[in-house]
Amino acid sequence: MNPDVEKLPGGLYLVSVPIGTARDITLRALDILASAEVLAAEDTRSLRRLMEIHGIALGDRPLLAYHDHNGARVRPRILAELEAGRSVAYASEAGTPLVADPGFTLARAARDAGHGVTAAPGAVAAVVALTLSGLPSDRFLFAGFLPNASGKRKTAMQGLAAVPATLIFYESPKRVGAMLRDAAEVLGAERPAALCRELTKRFEEVRRGTLAELAAGCEADAPRGEIVVLIGEGDSSNVSLADLDTVLREALESMSVRDAADHAVATLGAKRRDAYQRALDMDRGK
């Protein structure tokens, strides 16, 4: 297929690229990569390889590296190209720009300077994983990467415990086992989850089970590659009043009513309204 090369209006074009299989790219994305006057990429080597696979010549067009480490230095150059009326295509290393990607600051700066910003949509690892996970997809929350430190990671999870939606995280293979163990402790060992790795690639794999089962599975068979972890909603209907009272009673010894209720939600998956009302009643009965 030969991309259409045409004069593009000046502005920033956010181009989604494949997350694995090179053919998972849209025809419009190829047209933009072939036509843009300036190219920028989180990883210029990856973009060069993709363009070579699809027969798109770089020619004498500039190809700029734009990533977390050089953004402050390169961003003025890209904004100057936009100010001159040129079309600039920016591609992430894989997937969709601005999703766990340094392009957010660039796009915001371009908008603030009055330049047009548009997108050629395509693959997103979080959405691909959601479709394969077997977990509810009517409501979901993409939470990106959790903190590296266990304490901060648990705190972040506690803040998400009561979210009535499937939770989606990106994680590295080195930390995913510890992340799942922390999730089992904070969100509940029996909470349903899925681990998706190497999506659209040769060794694509989806592991499904409870958080405890997936954590144990990582110890027995450590996963490799790019990983997405999805966690389903807790089943508050299975929380007994006796268990709720036990957790709340212990929590109220050192916590406020509100904090004790939050602790019960995170520990048992109880409904927050029920946990708060029960904690309030118990506090009043002291």
Short mmCIF file of N, CA and C in Angstrom, two decimals, residues 26-165:
data_model
loop_
_atom_site.label_atom_id
_atom_site.label_comp_id
_atom_site.label_asym_id
_atom_site.label_seq_id
_atom_site.Cartn_x
_atom_site.Cartn_y
_atom_site.Cartn_z
N THR A 26 -3.03 2.44 11.30
CA THR A 26 -4.09 2.88 10.39
C THR A 26 -3.51 3.48 9.12
N LEU A 27 -4.32 3.47 8.07
CA LEU A 27 -3.90 4.08 6.82
C LEU A 27 -3.68 5.58 7.00
N ARG A 28 -4.50 6.22 7.81
CA ARG A 28 -4.34 7.66 8.04
C ARG A 28 -3.03 7.95 8.75
N ALA A 29 -2.66 7.10 9.71
CA ALA A 29 -1.38 7.30 10.39
C ALA A 29 -0.22 7.23 9.40
N LEU A 30 -0.28 6.28 8.47
CA LEU A 30 0.77 6.17 7.46
C LEU A 30 0.80 7.41 6.56
N ASP A 31 -0.37 7.90 6.20
CA ASP A 31 -0.43 9.11 5.38
C ASP A 31 0.24 10.29 6.09
N ILE A 32 -0.03 10.43 7.38
CA ILE A 32 0.55 11.56 8.13
C ILE A 32 2.05 11.40 8.26
N LEU A 33 2.51 10.17 8.54
CA LEU A 33 3.95 9.95 8.65
C LEU A 33 4.66 10.22 7.33
N ALA A 34 3.97 9.96 6.23
CA ALA A 34 4.57 10.21 4.92
C ALA A 34 4.52 11.68 4.54
N SER A 35 3.59 12.45 5.11
CA SER A 35 3.35 13.82 4.65
C SER A 35 3.87 14.91 5.57
N ALA A 36 4.00 14.64 6.86
CA ALA A 36 4.39 15.69 7.81
C ALA A 36 5.76 16.25 7.45
N GLU A 37 5.91 17.55 7.65
CA GLU A 37 7.17 18.21 7.31
C GLU A 37 8.25 17.96 8.36
N VAL A 38 7.82 17.71 9.60
CA VAL A 38 8.75 17.43 10.70
C VAL A 38 8.21 16.22 11.46
N LEU A 39 9.09 15.31 11.82
CA LEU A 39 8.71 14.14 12.60
C LEU A 39 9.38 14.20 13.98
N ALA A 40 8.64 13.82 15.00
CA ALA A 40 9.19 13.73 16.35
C ALA A 40 8.72 12.42 16.95
N ALA A 41 9.54 11.83 17.79
CA ALA A 41 9.19 10.52 18.35
C ALA A 41 9.83 10.33 19.71
N GLU A 42 9.14 9.59 20.57
CA GLU A 42 9.71 9.23 21.85
C GLU A 42 10.96 8.36 21.63
N ASP A 43 10.90 7.48 20.64
CA ASP A 43 12.04 6.62 20.29
C ASP A 43 12.21 6.69 18.78
N THR A 44 13.21 7.43 18.33
CA THR A 44 13.38 7.63 16.89
C THR A 44 13.75 6.33 16.17
N ARG A 45 14.44 5.42 16.85
CA ARG A 45 14.79 4.15 16.21
C ARG A 45 13.55 3.33 15.92
N SER A 46 12.61 3.30 16.87
CA SER A 46 11.38 2.54 16.66
C SER A 46 10.58 3.12 15.50
N LEU A 47 10.51 4.45 15.44
CA LEU A 47 9.76 5.07 14.35
C LEU A 47 10.44 4.84 13.01
N ARG A 48 11.76 4.91 12.96
CA ARG A 48 12.47 4.63 11.71
C ARG A 48 12.17 3.21 11.22
N ARG A 49 12.21 2.23 12.13
CA ARG A 49 11.94 0.84 11.75
C ARG A 49 10.52 0.69 11.22
N LEU A 50 9.57 1.33 11.90
CA LEU A 50 8.17 1.25 11.47
C LEU A 50 7.99 1.84 10.07
N MET A 51 8.61 2.98 9.84
CA MET A 51 8.51 3.62 8.53
C MET A 51 9.17 2.77 7.45
N GLU A 52 10.28 2.13 7.76
CA GLU A 52 10.94 1.27 6.78
C GLU A 52 10.07 0.07 6.43
N ILE A 53 9.43 -0.51 7.46
CA ILE A 53 8.55 -1.66 7.22
C ILE A 53 7.43 -1.30 6.25
N HIS A 54 6.92 -0.09 6.38
CA HIS A 54 5.79 0.32 5.57
C HIS A 54 6.20 1.14 4.34
N GLY A 55 7.48 1.18 4.08
CA GLY A 55 7.96 1.81 2.86
C GLY A 55 7.83 3.32 2.83
N ILE A 56 7.95 3.96 3.97
CA ILE A 56 7.85 5.43 4.04
C ILE A 56 9.26 6.00 4.18
N ALA A 57 9.64 6.81 3.24
CA ALA A 57 10.97 7.40 3.26
C ALA A 57 11.00 8.65 4.14
N LEU A 58 12.05 8.75 4.94
CA LEU A 58 12.22 9.95 5.76
C LEU A 58 12.70 11.11 4.89
N GLY A 59 13.54 10.81 3.90
CA GLY A 59 14.07 11.86 3.04
C GLY A 59 14.91 12.84 3.84
N ASP A 60 14.77 14.11 3.52
CA ASP A 60 15.55 15.13 4.22
C ASP A 60 14.76 15.80 5.34
N ARG A 61 13.65 15.18 5.73
CA ARG A 61 12.84 15.75 6.81
C ARG A 61 13.53 15.53 8.16
N PRO A 62 13.46 16.50 9.05
CA PRO A 62 14.05 16.30 10.39
C PRO A 62 13.25 15.28 11.20
N LEU A 63 13.97 14.44 11.95
CA LEU A 63 13.36 13.49 12.88
C LEU A 63 13.94 13.78 14.26
N LEU A 64 13.11 14.31 15.15
CA LEU A 64 13.55 14.77 16.46
C LEU A 64 13.17 13.78 17.55
N ALA A 65 14.11 13.51 18.44
CA ALA A 65 13.80 12.70 19.62
C ALA A 65 13.15 13.60 20.67
N TYR A 66 12.00 13.16 21.19
CA TYR A 66 11.33 13.93 22.25
C TYR A 66 10.89 12.94 23.32
N HIS A 67 11.50 13.03 24.49
CA HIS A 67 11.18 12.11 25.58
C HIS A 67 11.34 12.81 26.92
N ASP A 68 11.16 12.05 27.99
CA ASP A 68 11.16 12.64 29.34
C ASP A 68 12.46 13.37 29.66
N HIS A 69 13.57 12.88 29.14
CA HIS A 69 14.87 13.41 29.54
C HIS A 69 15.29 14.66 28.76
N ASN A 70 14.68 14.89 27.59
CA ASN A 70 15.11 16.04 26.80
C ASN A 70 13.96 16.98 26.44
N GLY A 71 12.77 16.72 27.00
CA GLY A 71 11.60 17.49 26.61
C GLY A 71 11.76 18.99 26.75
N ALA A 72 12.31 19.43 27.86
CA ALA A 72 12.45 20.87 28.10
C ALA A 72 13.37 21.52 27.06
N ARG A 73 14.33 20.77 26.55
CA ARG A 73 15.28 21.32 25.58
C ARG A 73 14.73 21.26 24.15
N VAL A 74 14.00 20.19 23.81
CA VAL A 74 13.55 19.99 22.44
C VAL A 74 12.20 20.67 22.17
N ARG A 75 11.40 20.82 23.21
CA ARG A 75 10.06 21.40 23.02
C ARG A 75 10.10 22.77 22.32
N PRO A 76 11.01 23.69 22.69
CA PRO A 76 11.06 24.98 21.99
C PRO A 76 11.33 24.83 20.50
N ARG A 77 12.14 23.85 20.12
CA ARG A 77 12.41 23.62 18.69
C ARG A 77 11.13 23.20 17.97
N ILE A 78 10.37 22.31 18.58
CA ILE A 78 9.12 21.85 17.94
C ILE A 78 8.11 22.99 17.87
N LEU A 79 8.02 23.78 18.93
CA LEU A 79 7.10 24.92 18.92
C LEU A 79 7.50 25.94 17.86
N ALA A 80 8.80 26.08 17.63
CA ALA A 80 9.27 27.01 16.59
C ALA A 80 8.85 26.51 15.20
N GLU A 81 8.89 25.20 14.99
CA GLU A 81 8.44 24.63 13.72
C GLU A 81 6.95 24.88 13.53
N LEU A 82 6.18 24.74 14.60
CA LEU A 82 4.74 25.01 14.52
C LEU A 82 4.49 26.49 14.25
N GLU A 83 5.26 27.33 14.89
CA GLU A 83 5.10 28.77 14.71
C GLU A 83 5.39 29.16 13.25
N ALA A 84 6.25 28.42 12.60
CA ALA A 84 6.58 28.68 11.20
C ALA A 84 5.53 28.11 10.25
N GLY A 85 4.48 27.51 10.81
CA GLY A 85 3.40 26.99 9.98
C GLY A 85 3.59 25.58 9.48
N ARG A 86 4.56 24.86 10.03
CA ARG A 86 4.85 23.51 9.54
C ARG A 86 3.98 22.46 10.25
N SER A 87 3.82 21.34 9.58
CA SER A 87 3.12 20.20 10.16
C SER A 87 4.13 19.31 10.88
N VAL A 88 3.83 18.96 12.13
CA VAL A 88 4.72 18.14 12.96
C VAL A 88 3.96 16.91 13.42
N ALA A 89 4.48 15.73 13.11
CA ALA A 89 3.88 14.48 13.57
C ALA A 89 4.69 13.96 14.76
N TYR A 90 3.99 13.66 15.85
CA TYR A 90 4.66 13.09 17.03
C TYR A 90 4.11 11.69 17.28
N ALA A 91 5.02 10.72 17.45
CA ALA A 91 4.64 9.33 17.71
C ALA A 91 5.27 8.86 19.02
N SER A 92 4.50 8.14 19.81
CA SER A 92 5.04 7.55 21.03
C SER A 92 5.89 6.34 20.66
N GLU A 93 6.55 5.76 21.65
CA GLU A 93 7.36 4.57 21.39
C GLU A 93 6.48 3.42 20.93
N ALA A 94 5.30 3.30 21.54
CA ALA A 94 4.33 2.28 21.17
C ALA A 94 2.96 2.74 21.64
N GLY A 95 1.96 2.48 20.83
CA GLY A 95 0.60 2.82 21.23
C GLY A 95 0.25 4.28 20.95
N THR A 96 -0.60 4.82 21.81
CA THR A 96 -1.18 6.15 21.60
C THR A 96 -0.43 7.23 22.38
N PRO A 97 -0.03 8.31 21.71
CA PRO A 97 0.63 9.41 22.42
C PRO A 97 -0.25 9.96 23.54
N LEU A 98 0.40 10.42 24.59
CA LEU A 98 -0.21 11.04 25.77
C LEU A 98 -0.76 10.02 26.76
N VAL A 99 -0.81 8.73 26.42
CA VAL A 99 -1.23 7.69 27.36
C VAL A 99 0.04 7.07 27.94
N ALA A 100 0.37 7.46 29.19
CA ALA A 100 1.63 7.05 29.82
C ALA A 100 2.80 7.38 28.90
N ASP A 101 2.84 8.62 28.44
CA ASP A 101 3.78 9.03 27.40
C ASP A 101 4.13 10.50 27.62
N PRO A 102 5.35 10.94 27.30
CA PRO A 102 5.76 12.33 27.58
C PRO A 102 5.14 13.37 26.67
N GLY A 103 4.31 12.96 25.69
CA GLY A 103 3.74 13.92 24.76
C GLY A 103 2.73 14.88 25.36
N PHE A 104 2.26 14.63 26.56
CA PHE A 104 1.23 15.49 27.16
C PHE A 104 1.70 16.94 27.25
N THR A 105 2.90 17.15 27.77
CA THR A 105 3.41 18.50 27.93
C THR A 105 3.57 19.19 26.58
N LEU A 106 4.01 18.44 25.57
CA LEU A 106 4.16 19.00 24.23
C LEU A 106 2.81 19.43 23.66
N ALA A 107 1.81 18.56 23.78
CA ALA A 107 0.49 18.89 23.24
C ALA A 107 -0.11 20.09 23.96
N ARG A 108 0.05 20.15 25.27
CA ARG A 108 -0.48 21.28 26.04
C ARG A 108 0.21 22.58 25.64
N ALA A 109 1.53 22.52 25.46
CA ALA A 109 2.27 23.72 25.06
C ALA A 109 1.84 24.19 23.68
N ALA A 110 1.60 23.24 22.78
CA ALA A 110 1.17 23.61 21.43
C ALA A 110 -0.20 24.28 21.46
N ARG A 111 -1.11 23.73 22.26
CA ARG A 111 -2.44 24.34 22.37
C ARG A 111 -2.34 25.73 23.00
N ASP A 112 -1.56 25.85 24.05
CA ASP A 112 -1.41 27.14 24.73
C ASP A 112 -0.84 28.20 23.79
N ALA A 113 -0.03 27.78 22.83
CA ALA A 113 0.56 28.72 21.88
C ALA A 113 -0.37 29.01 20.70
N GLY A 114 -1.54 28.39 20.70
CA GLY A 114 -2.52 28.66 19.66
C GLY A 114 -2.41 27.80 18.42
N HIS A 115 -1.66 26.72 18.49
CA HIS A 115 -1.50 25.86 17.33
C HIS A 115 -2.55 24.75 17.32
N GLY A 116 -2.90 24.28 16.15
CA GLY A 116 -3.85 23.19 16.03
C GLY A 116 -3.23 21.88 16.49
N VAL A 117 -4.02 21.06 17.19
CA VAL A 117 -3.57 19.74 17.64
C VAL A 117 -4.65 18.73 17.26
N THR A 118 -4.28 17.69 16.55
CA THR A 118 -5.23 16.65 16.19
C THR A 118 -4.56 15.29 16.36
N ALA A 119 -5.35 14.23 16.22
CA ALA A 119 -4.82 12.89 16.49
C ALA A 119 -5.26 11.91 15.42
N ALA A 120 -4.37 10.99 15.10
CA ALA A 120 -4.70 9.83 14.27
C ALA A 120 -4.79 8.64 15.21
N PRO A 121 -6.00 8.22 15.61
CA PRO A 121 -6.15 7.21 16.66
C PRO A 121 -5.68 5.83 16.23
N GLY A 122 -5.41 5.00 17.23
CA GLY A 122 -4.95 3.64 16.95
C GLY A 122 -4.88 2.81 18.21
N ALA A 123 -3.89 1.94 18.28
CA ALA A 123 -3.79 0.97 19.36
C ALA A 123 -3.51 1.62 20.71
N VAL A 124 -4.14 1.07 21.76
CA VAL A 124 -3.87 1.45 23.15
C VAL A 124 -3.80 0.15 23.95
N ALA A 125 -2.67 -0.12 24.58
CA ALA A 125 -2.49 -1.38 25.29
C ALA A 125 -3.56 -1.59 26.35
N ALA A 126 -3.94 -0.52 27.04
CA ALA A 126 -4.94 -0.64 28.11
C ALA A 126 -6.27 -1.16 27.57
N VAL A 127 -6.69 -0.65 26.43
CA VAL A 127 -7.98 -1.06 25.86
C VAL A 127 -7.90 -2.47 25.27
N VAL A 128 -6.78 -2.79 24.61
CA VAL A 128 -6.61 -4.14 24.10
C VAL A 128 -6.67 -5.15 25.24
N ALA A 129 -5.99 -4.85 26.35
CA ALA A 129 -6.00 -5.74 27.50
C ALA A 129 -7.41 -5.88 28.08
N LEU A 130 -8.14 -4.78 28.13
CA LEU A 130 -9.49 -4.82 28.66
C LEU A 130 -10.38 -5.76 27.85
N THR A 131 -10.23 -5.72 26.53
CA THR A 131 -11.07 -6.58 25.69
C THR A 131 -10.73 -8.05 25.85
N LEU A 132 -9.51 -8.36 26.28
CA LEU A 132 -9.09 -9.76 26.43
C LEU A 132 -9.21 -10.28 27.86
N SER A 133 -9.41 -9.39 28.81
CA SER A 133 -9.30 -9.76 30.23
C SER A 133 -10.45 -10.62 30.73
N GLY A 134 -11.63 -10.48 30.12
CA GLY A 134 -12.80 -11.16 30.65
C GLY A 134 -13.45 -10.41 31.81
N LEU A 135 -12.94 -9.24 32.15
CA LEU A 135 -13.50 -8.42 33.21
C LEU A 135 -14.49 -7.41 32.62
N PRO A 136 -15.42 -6.90 33.43
CA PRO A 136 -16.41 -5.94 32.92
C PRO A 136 -15.75 -4.75 32.24
N SER A 137 -16.28 -4.37 31.08
CA SER A 137 -15.69 -3.28 30.31
C SER A 137 -16.62 -2.08 30.18
N ASP A 138 -17.79 -2.13 30.87
CA ASP A 138 -18.72 -1.00 30.75
C ASP A 138 -18.21 0.23 31.49
N ARG A 139 -17.41 0.01 32.55
CA ARG A 139 -16.78 1.11 33.28
C ARG A 139 -15.36 0.70 33.64
N PHE A 140 -14.39 1.54 33.30
CA PHE A 140 -13.01 1.21 33.65
C PHE A 140 -12.24 2.49 33.94
N LEU A 141 -11.18 2.33 34.74
CA LEU A 141 -10.30 3.45 35.10
C LEU A 141 -8.87 3.07 34.78
N PHE A 142 -8.24 3.84 33.90
CA PHE A 142 -6.82 3.64 33.61
C PHE A 142 -6.01 4.45 34.62
N ALA A 143 -5.20 3.75 35.42
CA ALA A 143 -4.44 4.41 36.49
C ALA A 143 -2.95 4.45 36.20
N GLY A 144 -2.52 4.06 35.02
CA GLY A 144 -1.11 4.19 34.64
C GLY A 144 -0.19 3.32 35.48
N PHE A 145 0.97 3.86 35.80
CA PHE A 145 1.96 3.15 36.61
C PHE A 145 1.79 3.52 38.08
N LEU A 146 1.79 2.52 38.94
CA LEU A 146 1.75 2.76 40.39
C LEU A 146 3.16 3.13 40.88
N PRO A 147 3.27 3.75 42.07
CA PRO A 147 4.61 4.06 42.62
C PRO A 147 5.45 2.80 42.80
N ASN A 148 6.75 2.97 42.74
CA ASN A 148 7.67 1.83 42.89
C ASN A 148 7.71 1.31 44.33
N ALA A 149 7.71 2.21 45.30
CA ALA A 149 7.82 1.82 46.71
C ALA A 149 6.53 1.18 47.18
N SER A 150 6.66 0.09 47.94
CA SER A 150 5.49 -0.67 48.37
C SER A 150 4.52 0.18 49.19
N GLY A 151 5.04 0.98 50.13
CA GLY A 151 4.16 1.79 50.97
C GLY A 151 3.33 2.77 50.16
N LYS A 152 3.98 3.48 49.25
CA LYS A 152 3.26 4.44 48.41
C LYS A 152 2.31 3.73 47.46
N ARG A 153 2.72 2.55 47.00
CA ARG A 153 1.86 1.77 46.10
C ARG A 153 0.58 1.34 46.82
N LYS A 154 0.71 0.89 48.06
CA LYS A 154 -0.47 0.48 48.83
C LYS A 154 -1.39 1.67 49.08
N THR A 155 -0.80 2.81 49.39
CA THR A 155 -1.62 4.01 49.61
C THR A 155 -2.40 4.38 48.35
N ALA A 156 -1.74 4.29 47.20
CA ALA A 156 -2.42 4.59 45.94
C ALA A 156 -3.56 3.61 45.69
N MET A 157 -3.33 2.35 46.01
CA MET A 157 -4.38 1.34 45.82
C MET A 157 -5.56 1.57 46.75
N GLN A 158 -5.28 1.98 47.97
CA GLN A 158 -6.37 2.26 48.91
C GLN A 158 -7.26 3.36 48.38
N GLY A 159 -6.67 4.34 47.70
CA GLY A 159 -7.46 5.41 47.12
C GLY A 159 -8.33 4.95 45.97
N LEU A 160 -8.01 3.80 45.39
CA LEU A 160 -8.77 3.28 44.25
C LEU A 160 -9.69 2.13 44.63
N ALA A 161 -9.62 1.69 45.88
CA ALA A 161 -10.32 0.47 46.30
C ALA A 161 -11.82 0.53 46.06
N ALA A 162 -12.42 1.69 46.27
CA ALA A 162 -13.87 1.79 46.18
C ALA A 162 -14.36 2.26 44.81
N VAL A 163 -13.46 2.41 43.86
CA VAL A 163 -13.87 2.85 42.52
C VAL A 163 -14.72 1.76 41.88
N PRO A 164 -15.95 2.08 41.47
CA PRO A 164 -16.85 1.06 40.92
C PRO A 164 -16.57 0.79 39.44
N ALA A 165 -15.38 0.29 39.15
CA ALA A 165 -14.99 0.07 37.77
C ALA A 165 -13.80 -0.89 37.73
#
